[in-house]
Structure formats: structure tokens, C-alpha cells
CSV table of C-alpha atoms in Angstrom, one decimal:
chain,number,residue,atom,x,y,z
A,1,UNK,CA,54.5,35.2,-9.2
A,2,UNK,CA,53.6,33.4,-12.2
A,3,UNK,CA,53.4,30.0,-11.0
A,4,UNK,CA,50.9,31.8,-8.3
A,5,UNK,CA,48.6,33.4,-11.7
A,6,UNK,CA,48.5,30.0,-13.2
A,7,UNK,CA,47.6,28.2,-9.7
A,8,UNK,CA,44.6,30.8,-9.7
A,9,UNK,CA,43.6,30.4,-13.6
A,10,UNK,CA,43.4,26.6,-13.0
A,11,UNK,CA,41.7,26.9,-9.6
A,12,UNK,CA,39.3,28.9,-11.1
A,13,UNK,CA,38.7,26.8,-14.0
A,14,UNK,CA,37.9,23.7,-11.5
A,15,UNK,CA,35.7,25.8,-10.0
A,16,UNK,CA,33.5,26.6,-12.9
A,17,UNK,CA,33.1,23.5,-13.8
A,18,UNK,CA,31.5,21.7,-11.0
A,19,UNK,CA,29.1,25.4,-10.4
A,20,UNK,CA,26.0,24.7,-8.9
A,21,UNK,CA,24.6,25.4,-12.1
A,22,UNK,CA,26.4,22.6,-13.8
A,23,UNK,CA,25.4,20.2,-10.7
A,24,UNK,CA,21.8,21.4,-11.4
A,25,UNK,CA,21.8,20.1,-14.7
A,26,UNK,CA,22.8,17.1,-13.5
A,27,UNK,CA,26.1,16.4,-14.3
A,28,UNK,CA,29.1,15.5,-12.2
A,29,UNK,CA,27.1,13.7,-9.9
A,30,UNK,CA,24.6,10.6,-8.9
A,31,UNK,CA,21.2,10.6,-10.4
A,32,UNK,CA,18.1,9.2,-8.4
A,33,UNK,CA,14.9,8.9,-9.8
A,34,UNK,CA,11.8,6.8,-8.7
A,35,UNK,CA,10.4,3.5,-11.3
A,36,UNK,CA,7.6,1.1,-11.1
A,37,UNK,CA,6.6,-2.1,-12.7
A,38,UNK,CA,2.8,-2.4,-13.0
A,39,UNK,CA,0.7,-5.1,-14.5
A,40,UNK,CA,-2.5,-3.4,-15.5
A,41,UNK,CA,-5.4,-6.3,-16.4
A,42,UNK,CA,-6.2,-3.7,-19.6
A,43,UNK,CA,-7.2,-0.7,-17.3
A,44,UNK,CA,-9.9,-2.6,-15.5
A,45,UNK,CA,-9.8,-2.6,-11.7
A,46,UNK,CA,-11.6,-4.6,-9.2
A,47,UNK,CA,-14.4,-2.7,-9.5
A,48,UNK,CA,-14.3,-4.3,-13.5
A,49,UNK,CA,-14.5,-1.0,-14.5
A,50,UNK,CA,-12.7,-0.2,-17.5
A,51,UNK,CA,-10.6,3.5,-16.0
A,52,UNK,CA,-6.7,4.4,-17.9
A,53,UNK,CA,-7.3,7.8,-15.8
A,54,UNK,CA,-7.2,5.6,-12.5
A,55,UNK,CA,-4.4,3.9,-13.5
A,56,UNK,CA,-2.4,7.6,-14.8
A,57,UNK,CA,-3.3,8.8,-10.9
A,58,UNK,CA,-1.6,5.7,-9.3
A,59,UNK,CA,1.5,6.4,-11.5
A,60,UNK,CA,1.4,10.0,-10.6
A,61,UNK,CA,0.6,9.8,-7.1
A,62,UNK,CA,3.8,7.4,-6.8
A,63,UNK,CA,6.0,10.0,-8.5
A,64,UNK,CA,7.3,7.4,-10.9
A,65,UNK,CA,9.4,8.6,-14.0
A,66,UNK,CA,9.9,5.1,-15.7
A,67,UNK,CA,7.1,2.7,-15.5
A,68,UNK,CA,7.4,-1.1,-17.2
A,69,UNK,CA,3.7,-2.1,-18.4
A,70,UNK,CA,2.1,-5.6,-18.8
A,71,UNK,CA,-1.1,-6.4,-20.2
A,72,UNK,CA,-1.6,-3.2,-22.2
A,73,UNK,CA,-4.1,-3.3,-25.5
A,74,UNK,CA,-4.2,-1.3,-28.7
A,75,UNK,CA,-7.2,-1.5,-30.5
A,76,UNK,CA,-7.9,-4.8,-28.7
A,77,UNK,CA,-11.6,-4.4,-28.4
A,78,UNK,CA,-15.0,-3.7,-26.6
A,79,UNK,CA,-13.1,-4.5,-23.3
A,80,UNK,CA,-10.9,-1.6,-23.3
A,81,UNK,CA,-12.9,1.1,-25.9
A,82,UNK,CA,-10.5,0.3,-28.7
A,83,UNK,CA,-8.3,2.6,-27.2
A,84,UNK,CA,-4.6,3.1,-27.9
A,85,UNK,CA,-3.8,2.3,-24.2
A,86,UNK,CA,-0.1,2.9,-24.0
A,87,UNK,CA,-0.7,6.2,-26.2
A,88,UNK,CA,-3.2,7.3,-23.9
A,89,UNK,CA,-1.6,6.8,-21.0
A,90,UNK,CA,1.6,8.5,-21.6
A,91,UNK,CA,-0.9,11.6,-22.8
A,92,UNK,CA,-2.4,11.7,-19.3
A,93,UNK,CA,1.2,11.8,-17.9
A,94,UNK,CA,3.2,14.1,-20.4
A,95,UNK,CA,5.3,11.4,-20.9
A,96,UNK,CA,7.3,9.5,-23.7
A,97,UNK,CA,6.1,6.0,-24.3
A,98,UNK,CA,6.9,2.3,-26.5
A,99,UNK,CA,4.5,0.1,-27.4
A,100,UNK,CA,5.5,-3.8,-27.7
A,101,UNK,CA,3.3,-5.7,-29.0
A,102,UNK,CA,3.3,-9.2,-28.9
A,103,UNK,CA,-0.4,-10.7,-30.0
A,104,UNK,CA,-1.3,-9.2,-33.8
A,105,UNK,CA,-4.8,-9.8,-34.9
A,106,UNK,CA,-7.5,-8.7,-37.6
A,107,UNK,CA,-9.7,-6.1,-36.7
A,108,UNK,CA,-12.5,-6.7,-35.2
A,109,UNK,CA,-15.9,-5.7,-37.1
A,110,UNK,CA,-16.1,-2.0,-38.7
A,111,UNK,CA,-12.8,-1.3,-37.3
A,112,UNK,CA,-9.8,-0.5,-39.4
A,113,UNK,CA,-6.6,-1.1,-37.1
A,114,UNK,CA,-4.9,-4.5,-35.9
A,115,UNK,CA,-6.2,-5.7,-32.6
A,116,UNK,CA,-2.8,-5.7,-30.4
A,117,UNK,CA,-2.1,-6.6,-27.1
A,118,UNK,CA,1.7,-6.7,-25.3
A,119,UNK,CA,3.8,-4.2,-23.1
A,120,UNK,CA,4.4,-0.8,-23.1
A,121,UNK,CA,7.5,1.5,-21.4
A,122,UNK,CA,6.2,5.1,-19.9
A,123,UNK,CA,9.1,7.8,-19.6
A,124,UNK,CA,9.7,11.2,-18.5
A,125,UNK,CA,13.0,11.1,-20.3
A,126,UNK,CA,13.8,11.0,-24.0
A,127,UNK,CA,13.7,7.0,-25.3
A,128,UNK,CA,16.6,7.5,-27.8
A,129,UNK,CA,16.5,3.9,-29.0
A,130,UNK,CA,13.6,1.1,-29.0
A,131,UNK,CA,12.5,-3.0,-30.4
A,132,UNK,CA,10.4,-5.0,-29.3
A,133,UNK,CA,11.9,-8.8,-29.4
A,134,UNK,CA,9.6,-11.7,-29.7
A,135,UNK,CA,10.5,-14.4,-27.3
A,136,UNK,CA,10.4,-18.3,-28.0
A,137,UNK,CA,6.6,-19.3,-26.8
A,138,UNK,CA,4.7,-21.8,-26.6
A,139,UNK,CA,1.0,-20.9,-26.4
A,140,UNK,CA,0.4,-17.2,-26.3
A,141,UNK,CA,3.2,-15.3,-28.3
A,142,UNK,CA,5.8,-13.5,-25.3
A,143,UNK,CA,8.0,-10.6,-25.9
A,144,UNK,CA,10.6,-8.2,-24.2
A,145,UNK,CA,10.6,-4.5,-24.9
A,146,UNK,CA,14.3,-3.8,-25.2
A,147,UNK,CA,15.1,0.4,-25.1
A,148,UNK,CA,17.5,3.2,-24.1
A,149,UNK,CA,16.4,5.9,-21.8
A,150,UNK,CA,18.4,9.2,-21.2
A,151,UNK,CA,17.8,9.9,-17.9
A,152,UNK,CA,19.8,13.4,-17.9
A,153,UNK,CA,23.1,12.1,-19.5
A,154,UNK,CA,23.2,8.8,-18.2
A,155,UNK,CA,21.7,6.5,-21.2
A,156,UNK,CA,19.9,3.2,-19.5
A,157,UNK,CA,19.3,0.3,-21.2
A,158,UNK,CA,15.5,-0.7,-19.6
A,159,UNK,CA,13.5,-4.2,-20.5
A,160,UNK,CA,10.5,-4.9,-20.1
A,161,UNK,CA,8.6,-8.2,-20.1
A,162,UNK,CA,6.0,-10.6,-19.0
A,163,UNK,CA,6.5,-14.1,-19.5
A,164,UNK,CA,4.8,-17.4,-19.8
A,165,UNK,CA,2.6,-19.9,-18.1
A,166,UNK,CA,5.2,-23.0,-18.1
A,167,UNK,CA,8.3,-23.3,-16.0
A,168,UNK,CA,10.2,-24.3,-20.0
A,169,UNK,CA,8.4,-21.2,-21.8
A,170,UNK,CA,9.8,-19.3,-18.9
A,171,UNK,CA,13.3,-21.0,-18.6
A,172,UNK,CA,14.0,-20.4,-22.4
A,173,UNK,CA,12.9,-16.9,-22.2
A,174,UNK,CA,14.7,-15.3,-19.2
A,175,UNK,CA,17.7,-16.8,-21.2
A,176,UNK,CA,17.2,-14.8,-24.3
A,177,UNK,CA,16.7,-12.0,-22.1
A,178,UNK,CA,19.9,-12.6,-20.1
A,179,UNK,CA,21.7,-12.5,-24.0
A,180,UNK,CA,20.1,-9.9,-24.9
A,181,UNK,CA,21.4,-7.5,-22.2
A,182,UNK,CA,24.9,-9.3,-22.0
A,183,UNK,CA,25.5,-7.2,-25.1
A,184,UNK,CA,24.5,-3.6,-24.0
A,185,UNK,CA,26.4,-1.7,-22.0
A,186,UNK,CA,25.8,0.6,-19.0
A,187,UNK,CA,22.8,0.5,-16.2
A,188,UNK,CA,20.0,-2.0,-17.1
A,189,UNK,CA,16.5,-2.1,-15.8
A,190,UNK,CA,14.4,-4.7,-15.9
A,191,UNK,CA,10.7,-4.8,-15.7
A,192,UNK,CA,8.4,-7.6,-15.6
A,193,UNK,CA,5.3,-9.8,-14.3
A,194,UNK,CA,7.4,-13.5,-14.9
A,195,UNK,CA,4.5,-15.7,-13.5
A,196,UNK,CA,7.2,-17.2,-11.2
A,197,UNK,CA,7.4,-16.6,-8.0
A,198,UNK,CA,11.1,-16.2,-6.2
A,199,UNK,CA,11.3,-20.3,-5.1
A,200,UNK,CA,11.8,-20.8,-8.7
A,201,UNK,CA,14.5,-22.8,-11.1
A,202,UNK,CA,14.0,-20.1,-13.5
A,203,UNK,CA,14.1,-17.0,-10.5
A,204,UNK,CA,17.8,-18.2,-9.7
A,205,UNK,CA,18.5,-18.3,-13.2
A,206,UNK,CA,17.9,-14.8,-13.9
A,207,UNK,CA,19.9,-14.3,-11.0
A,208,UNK,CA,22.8,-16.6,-11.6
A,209,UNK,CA,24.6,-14.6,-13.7
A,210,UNK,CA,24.9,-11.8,-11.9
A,211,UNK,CA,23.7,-9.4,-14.7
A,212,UNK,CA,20.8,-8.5,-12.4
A,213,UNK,CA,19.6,-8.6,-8.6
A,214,UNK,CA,16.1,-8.1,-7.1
A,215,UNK,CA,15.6,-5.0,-6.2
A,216,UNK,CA,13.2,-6.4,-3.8
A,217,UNK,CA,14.5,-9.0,-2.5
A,218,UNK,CA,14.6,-9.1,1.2
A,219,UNK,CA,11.6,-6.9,1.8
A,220,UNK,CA,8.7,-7.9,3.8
A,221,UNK,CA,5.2,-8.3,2.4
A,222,UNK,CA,6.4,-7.9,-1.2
A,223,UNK,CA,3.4,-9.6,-2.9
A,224,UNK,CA,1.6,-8.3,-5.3
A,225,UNK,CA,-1.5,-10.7,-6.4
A,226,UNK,CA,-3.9,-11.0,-6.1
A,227,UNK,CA,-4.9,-7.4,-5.0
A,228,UNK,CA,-6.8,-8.3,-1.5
A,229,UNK,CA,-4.8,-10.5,0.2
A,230,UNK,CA,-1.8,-11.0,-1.9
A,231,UNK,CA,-0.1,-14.5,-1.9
A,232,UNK,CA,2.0,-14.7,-4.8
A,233,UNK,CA,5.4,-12.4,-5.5
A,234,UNK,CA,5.5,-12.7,-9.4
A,235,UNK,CA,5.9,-8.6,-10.5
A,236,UNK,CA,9.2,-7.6,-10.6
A,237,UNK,CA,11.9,-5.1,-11.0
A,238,UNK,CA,16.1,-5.9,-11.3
A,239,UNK,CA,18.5,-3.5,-11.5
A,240,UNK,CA,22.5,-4.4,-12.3
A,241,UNK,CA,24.9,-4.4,-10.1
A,242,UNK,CA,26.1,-0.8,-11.1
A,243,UNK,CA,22.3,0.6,-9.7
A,244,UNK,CA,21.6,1.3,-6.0
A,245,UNK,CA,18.2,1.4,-5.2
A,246,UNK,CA,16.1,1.8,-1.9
A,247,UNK,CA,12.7,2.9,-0.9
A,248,UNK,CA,11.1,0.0,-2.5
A,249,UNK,CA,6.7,-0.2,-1.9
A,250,UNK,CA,4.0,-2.5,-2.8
A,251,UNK,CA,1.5,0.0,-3.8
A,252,UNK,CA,-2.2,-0.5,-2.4
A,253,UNK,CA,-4.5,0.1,-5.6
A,254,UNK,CA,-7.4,-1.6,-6.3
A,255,UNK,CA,-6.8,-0.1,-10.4
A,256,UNK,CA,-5.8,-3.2,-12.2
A,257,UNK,CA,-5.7,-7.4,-10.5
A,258,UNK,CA,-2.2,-7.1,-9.6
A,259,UNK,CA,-0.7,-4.1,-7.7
A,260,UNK,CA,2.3,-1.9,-8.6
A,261,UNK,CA,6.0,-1.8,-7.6
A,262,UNK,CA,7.8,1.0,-7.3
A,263,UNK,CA,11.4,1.9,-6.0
A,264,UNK,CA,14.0,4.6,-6.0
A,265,UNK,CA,16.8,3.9,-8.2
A,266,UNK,CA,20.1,5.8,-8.2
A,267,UNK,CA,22.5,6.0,-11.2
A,268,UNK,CA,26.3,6.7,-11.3
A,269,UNK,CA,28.2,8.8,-14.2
């Protein structure tokens, strides 16, 4: 009789803890959630309007809860209103946001704040830890955003970049970046416009070590610039090897010169 009470104590104990309440939350389970990478010229579309709220309703309408961003200005100038870009965006969206920036100048006229001008990382979860790393350049100054999203328990490490011109510049930088995440652990994400298309020395590099893999690699019509007509596959996202993702989409926007990614991406505890 008692080894029957005690089967029926630690029954019920199993029981309450995988409740649909604690599933709910999130716990005990997979996570899936939807990210984009998304180059966006500054705001200005094809139209060379300058529009943030066009660009907030092709991140909405896509559903995306963790968006890498290239080409995003603070303070910058004229061009995009002087505007806190990153800041601005994530206030359309209700989200949490980093700003990387990677070019530093003086302000420009009666203004009072730096002109900047790098990347910035959108999130509808809490970013618990963030730096932005300069990365060896020649020419223009590069940088990757390097931060840790909890995305309902499950902390992922998510970079975000956009490299050089030169096939060296680039070479030298996807190895810092592959350094950099060889000492975090957990799911990585990593976000970027490298200016290299998937035929490259420096593509397989990032690739060699099996930190990451292309999350798009295999799908058709994957190309993401220029906007009408696209030729060239140089936005990206990776995952590691502990990530499944599916459901990947070029997105048809005429908001920015280059047009977003976006993909499912499922997480394991």
C-alpha cells in the first residue's frame, strides 16, 4: 500500500511539472520564432524617399522578433533627419534594440551629437548582454555587434555585421568573427550583408569550421540586390549547428536597395 501512495505522489509531481501552464511559458520544450537580416540604405527606398515607418511595416508584416540591421545612422545628417534610426525603429516596434556603431564623426553644423553610422540588433526579447567589436579594416572602419538574447529561457548569442569591399578586408574579418563566437556558448545567430556572394574564398571560410551553416543555402531565387531584378546573394543569415530553421523568404520590398531575409528558427533547451 505504501509503495502504491509513493507511486501516486511522484506520478503526480511529474505531472505538474510539464502542466500546460508550464509548457505555455515556454519551458520543457522547443522554441520557434521568426528572424530577418535586412540592409536598410538609411531608410531610403527606391522611391529615395527617406521612410523608418516603411521600413517598421516590412518588419512587422513579416512577423520578425529578431532583426540584424546594416546601414543604420544616428545623428548622421540631412539624409536621414538626424534621426536616432535604430532608436526609432525599435519605438515603432515595441522592441528592445543595440546600436553598433562603427564610423564616429563631429557633428555636423548647429548640431550637438556625434554623426554615427554602423548596425543595429531589433528584439522582442530582453538583450541581457551587448559590445560592439571593431573589426580590422581597411578603408571604411567595419564592425560586428556581438549580444545575448533571452528568447524565453534559452539565452542566444546573435552577431551582427556587414563587412568590407575587398576579398582581404573580408577574409580577415569573418576570422575574428569565427574567434569571437568559438568562445560563447549556446545557439549563435549570425546576421549580415558580407559583400560576398556564396562562390567565395571567404563564403567557405565562414563555413569551414563548422560553427555556422547558411540558413539559406539551397533555396531557389535567394538574391537579394539589387531590389528589381536581383543578381547578387550577399545578405545573409547562419545559424549553428544546434538551430533548425525552415520557412526561409526573400521579401519583396521596395523600402531600402537591398531586400530582407527572413526565416523561422527553432531553438532546443
Amino acid at each position: 500500500m505504501k509503495k502504491i501512495i509513493v507511486f501516486s505522489v511522484l506520478s503526480m509531481f511529474i505531472l505538474l511539472s510539464f502542466s500546460p501552464g508550464t509548457l505555455a511559458n515556454g519551458y520543457g520544450k522547443q522554441i520557434s520564432i521568426d528572424v530577418m537580416s535586412y540592409n536598410i540604405y538609411h531608410g531610403v527606398g527606391e522611391d529615395e524617399e527617406l521612410n523608418l515607418e516603411r521600413i517598421a511595416d516590412v518588419i512587422r508584416d513579416a512577423d520578425a522578433e529578431i532583426i540584424g540591421l546594416q546601414e543604420v545612422d544616428r545623428y548622421y545628417g540631412e539624409r536621414s533627419d538626424f534621426e536616432d534610426q535604430a532608436k526609432e525603429l525599435a519605438d515603432l516596434l515595441g522592441y528592445h534594440y543595440m546600436y553598433g556603431a562603427n564610423l564616429e564623426l563631429e557633428p555636423e553644423g548647429n548640431q550637438e551629437n556625434n554623426r554615427q553610422y554602423g548596425n543595429a540588433i531589433l528584439s522582442k526579447y530582453p538583450i541581457i548582454e551587448s559590445e560592439n567589436i571593431a573589426l580590422t579594416s581597411d578603408g571604411e572602419q567595419r564592425g560586428v555587434q556581438q549580444t545575448k538574447i533571452n528568447v524565453r529561457g534559452v539565452h542566444v548569442n546573435v552577431y551582427n555585421t556587414h563587412l568590407g569591399l575587398d576579398e582581404k578586408s573580408r577574409t580577415t574579418q569573418i576570422e575574428e568573427i569565427l574567434n569571437l563566437a568559438s568562445e560563447t556558448h549556446g545557439p549563435k545567430l549570425l546576421f549580415g550583408d558580407l559583400n560576398t556572394e556564396p562562390t567565395s574564398p571567404e563564403y567557405k571560410e565562414l563555413l569551414a569550421e563548422d560553427q555556422f551553416k547558411d540558413v539559406f543555402s539551397g533555396i531557389e531565387n535567394a538574391e537579394t540586390f539589387p531590389i528589381n531584378n536581383p543578381e547578387k546573394r550577399i545578405d545573409y543569415i547562419f545559424a549553428s549547428p544546434d538551430v533548425a530553421f525552415d520557412d526561409q523568404e526573400v521579401i519583396q520590398s521596395n523600402a531600402s536597395d537591398h531586400l530582407p531575409i527572413r526565416s523561422e528558427v527553432t531553438f532546443y533547451r
